GROMACS .gro file of C-alpha atoms in nm:
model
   98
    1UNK     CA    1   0.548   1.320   0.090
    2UNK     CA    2   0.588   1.429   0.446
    3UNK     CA    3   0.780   1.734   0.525
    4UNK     CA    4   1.030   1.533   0.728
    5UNK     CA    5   1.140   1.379   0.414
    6UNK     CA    6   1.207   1.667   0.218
    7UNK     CA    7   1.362   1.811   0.495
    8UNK     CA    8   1.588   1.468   0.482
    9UNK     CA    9   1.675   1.504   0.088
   10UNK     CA   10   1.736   1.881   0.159
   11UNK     CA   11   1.992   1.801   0.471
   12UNK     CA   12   2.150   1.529   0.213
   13UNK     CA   13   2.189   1.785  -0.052
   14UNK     CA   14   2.323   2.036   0.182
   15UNK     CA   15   2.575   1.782   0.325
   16UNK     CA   16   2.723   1.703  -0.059
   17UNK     CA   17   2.760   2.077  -0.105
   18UNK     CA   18   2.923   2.102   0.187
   19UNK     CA   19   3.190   1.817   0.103
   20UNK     CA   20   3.250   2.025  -0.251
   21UNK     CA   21   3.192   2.400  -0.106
   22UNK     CA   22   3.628   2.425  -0.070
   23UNK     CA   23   3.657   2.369  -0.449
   24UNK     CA   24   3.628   2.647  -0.642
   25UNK     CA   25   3.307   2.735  -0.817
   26UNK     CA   26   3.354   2.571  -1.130
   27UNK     CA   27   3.435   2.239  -0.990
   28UNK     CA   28   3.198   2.269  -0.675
   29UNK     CA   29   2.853   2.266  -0.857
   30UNK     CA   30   2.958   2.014  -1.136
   31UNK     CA   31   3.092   1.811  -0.902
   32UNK     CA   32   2.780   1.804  -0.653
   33UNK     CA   33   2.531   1.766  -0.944
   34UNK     CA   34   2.769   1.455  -1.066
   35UNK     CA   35   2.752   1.302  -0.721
   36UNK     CA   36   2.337   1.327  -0.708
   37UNK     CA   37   2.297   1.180  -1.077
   38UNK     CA   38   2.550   0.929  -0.972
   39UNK     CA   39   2.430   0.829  -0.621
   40UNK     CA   40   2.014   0.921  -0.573
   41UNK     CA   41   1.778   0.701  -0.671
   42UNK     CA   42   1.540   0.837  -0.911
   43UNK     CA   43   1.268   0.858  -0.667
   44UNK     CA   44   1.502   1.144  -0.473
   45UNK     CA   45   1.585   1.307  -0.732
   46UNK     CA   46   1.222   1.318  -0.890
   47UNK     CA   47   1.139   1.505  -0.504
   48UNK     CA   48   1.430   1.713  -0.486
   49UNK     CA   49   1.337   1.850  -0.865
   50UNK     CA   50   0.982   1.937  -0.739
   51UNK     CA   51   1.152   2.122  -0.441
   52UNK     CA   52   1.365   2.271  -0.675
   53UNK     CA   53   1.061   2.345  -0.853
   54UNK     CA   54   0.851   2.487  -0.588
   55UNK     CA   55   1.164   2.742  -0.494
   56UNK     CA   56   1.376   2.506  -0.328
   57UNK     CA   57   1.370   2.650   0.031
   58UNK     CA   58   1.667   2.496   0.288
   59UNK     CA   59   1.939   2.448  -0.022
   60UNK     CA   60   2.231   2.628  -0.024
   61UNK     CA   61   2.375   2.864  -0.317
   62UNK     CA   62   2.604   2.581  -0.449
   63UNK     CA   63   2.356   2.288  -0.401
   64UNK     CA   64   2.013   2.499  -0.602
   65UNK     CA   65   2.276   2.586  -0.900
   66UNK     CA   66   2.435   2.234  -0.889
   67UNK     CA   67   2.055   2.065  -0.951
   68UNK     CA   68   1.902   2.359  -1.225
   69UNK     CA   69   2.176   2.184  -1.413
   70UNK     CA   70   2.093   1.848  -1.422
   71UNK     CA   71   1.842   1.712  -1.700
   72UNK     CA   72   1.509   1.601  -1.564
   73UNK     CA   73   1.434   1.263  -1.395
   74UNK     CA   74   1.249   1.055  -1.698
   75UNK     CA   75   0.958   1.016  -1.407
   76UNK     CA   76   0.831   0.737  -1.661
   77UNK     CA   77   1.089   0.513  -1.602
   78UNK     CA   78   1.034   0.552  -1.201
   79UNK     CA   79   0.927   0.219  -1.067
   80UNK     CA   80   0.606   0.242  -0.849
   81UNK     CA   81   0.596   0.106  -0.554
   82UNK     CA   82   0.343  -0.170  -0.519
   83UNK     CA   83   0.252  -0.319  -0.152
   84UNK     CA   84   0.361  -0.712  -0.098
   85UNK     CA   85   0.100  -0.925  -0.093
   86UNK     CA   86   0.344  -1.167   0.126
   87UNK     CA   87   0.584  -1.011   0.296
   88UNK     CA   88   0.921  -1.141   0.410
   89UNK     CA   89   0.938  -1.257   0.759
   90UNK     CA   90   0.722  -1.478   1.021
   91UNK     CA   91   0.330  -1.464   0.951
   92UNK     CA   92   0.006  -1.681   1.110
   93UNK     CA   93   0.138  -1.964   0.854
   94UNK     CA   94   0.483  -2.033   1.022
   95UNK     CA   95   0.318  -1.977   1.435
   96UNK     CA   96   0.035  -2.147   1.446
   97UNK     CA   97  -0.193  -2.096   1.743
   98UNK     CA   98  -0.206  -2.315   1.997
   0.00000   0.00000   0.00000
């Protein structure tokens, strides 16, 4: 995963901790761990547990707390992604040369 992703999912996180950082303490971090179970798609939250993992450089207090308390991401149940043999859109097939 590039860096500029994480740094993406990190700026995300930040941003939700933000929204819940006037709430006290006992509502902010449940609150911001509800909204990234709720609203990230597995795949996120499977990167921002490695972060979390690695030390979790970039998140704020609230935000590193708020995602320690979530369960892991069952990484089995992760779809892979898997390139389309035909893609959506225009190809050779519908312009043929002239």
């Amino acid at each position: 995963m590039s860096a500029n992703t994480m740094e993406r999912l990190v700026y995300m996180a930040n941003q939700i901790g933000k929204f819940f950082e006037a709430q006290k303490h006992g509502r902010a971090v449940p609150g911001i761990a509800k909204h990234i179970k709720d609203f990230w798609d597995p795949r996120m939250r499977a990167r921002i547990e490695d972060h979390l993992a690695a030390g979790g450089e970039g998140l704020s207090p609230l935000v590193f707390e708020a995602l320690k308390s979530l369960p892991p991401v069952k990484r089995d149940s992760i779809p892979t992604a898997h390139p389309t043999e035909n893609p959506p859109g225009p190809t050779s097939a519908h312009h043929p040369a002239h």
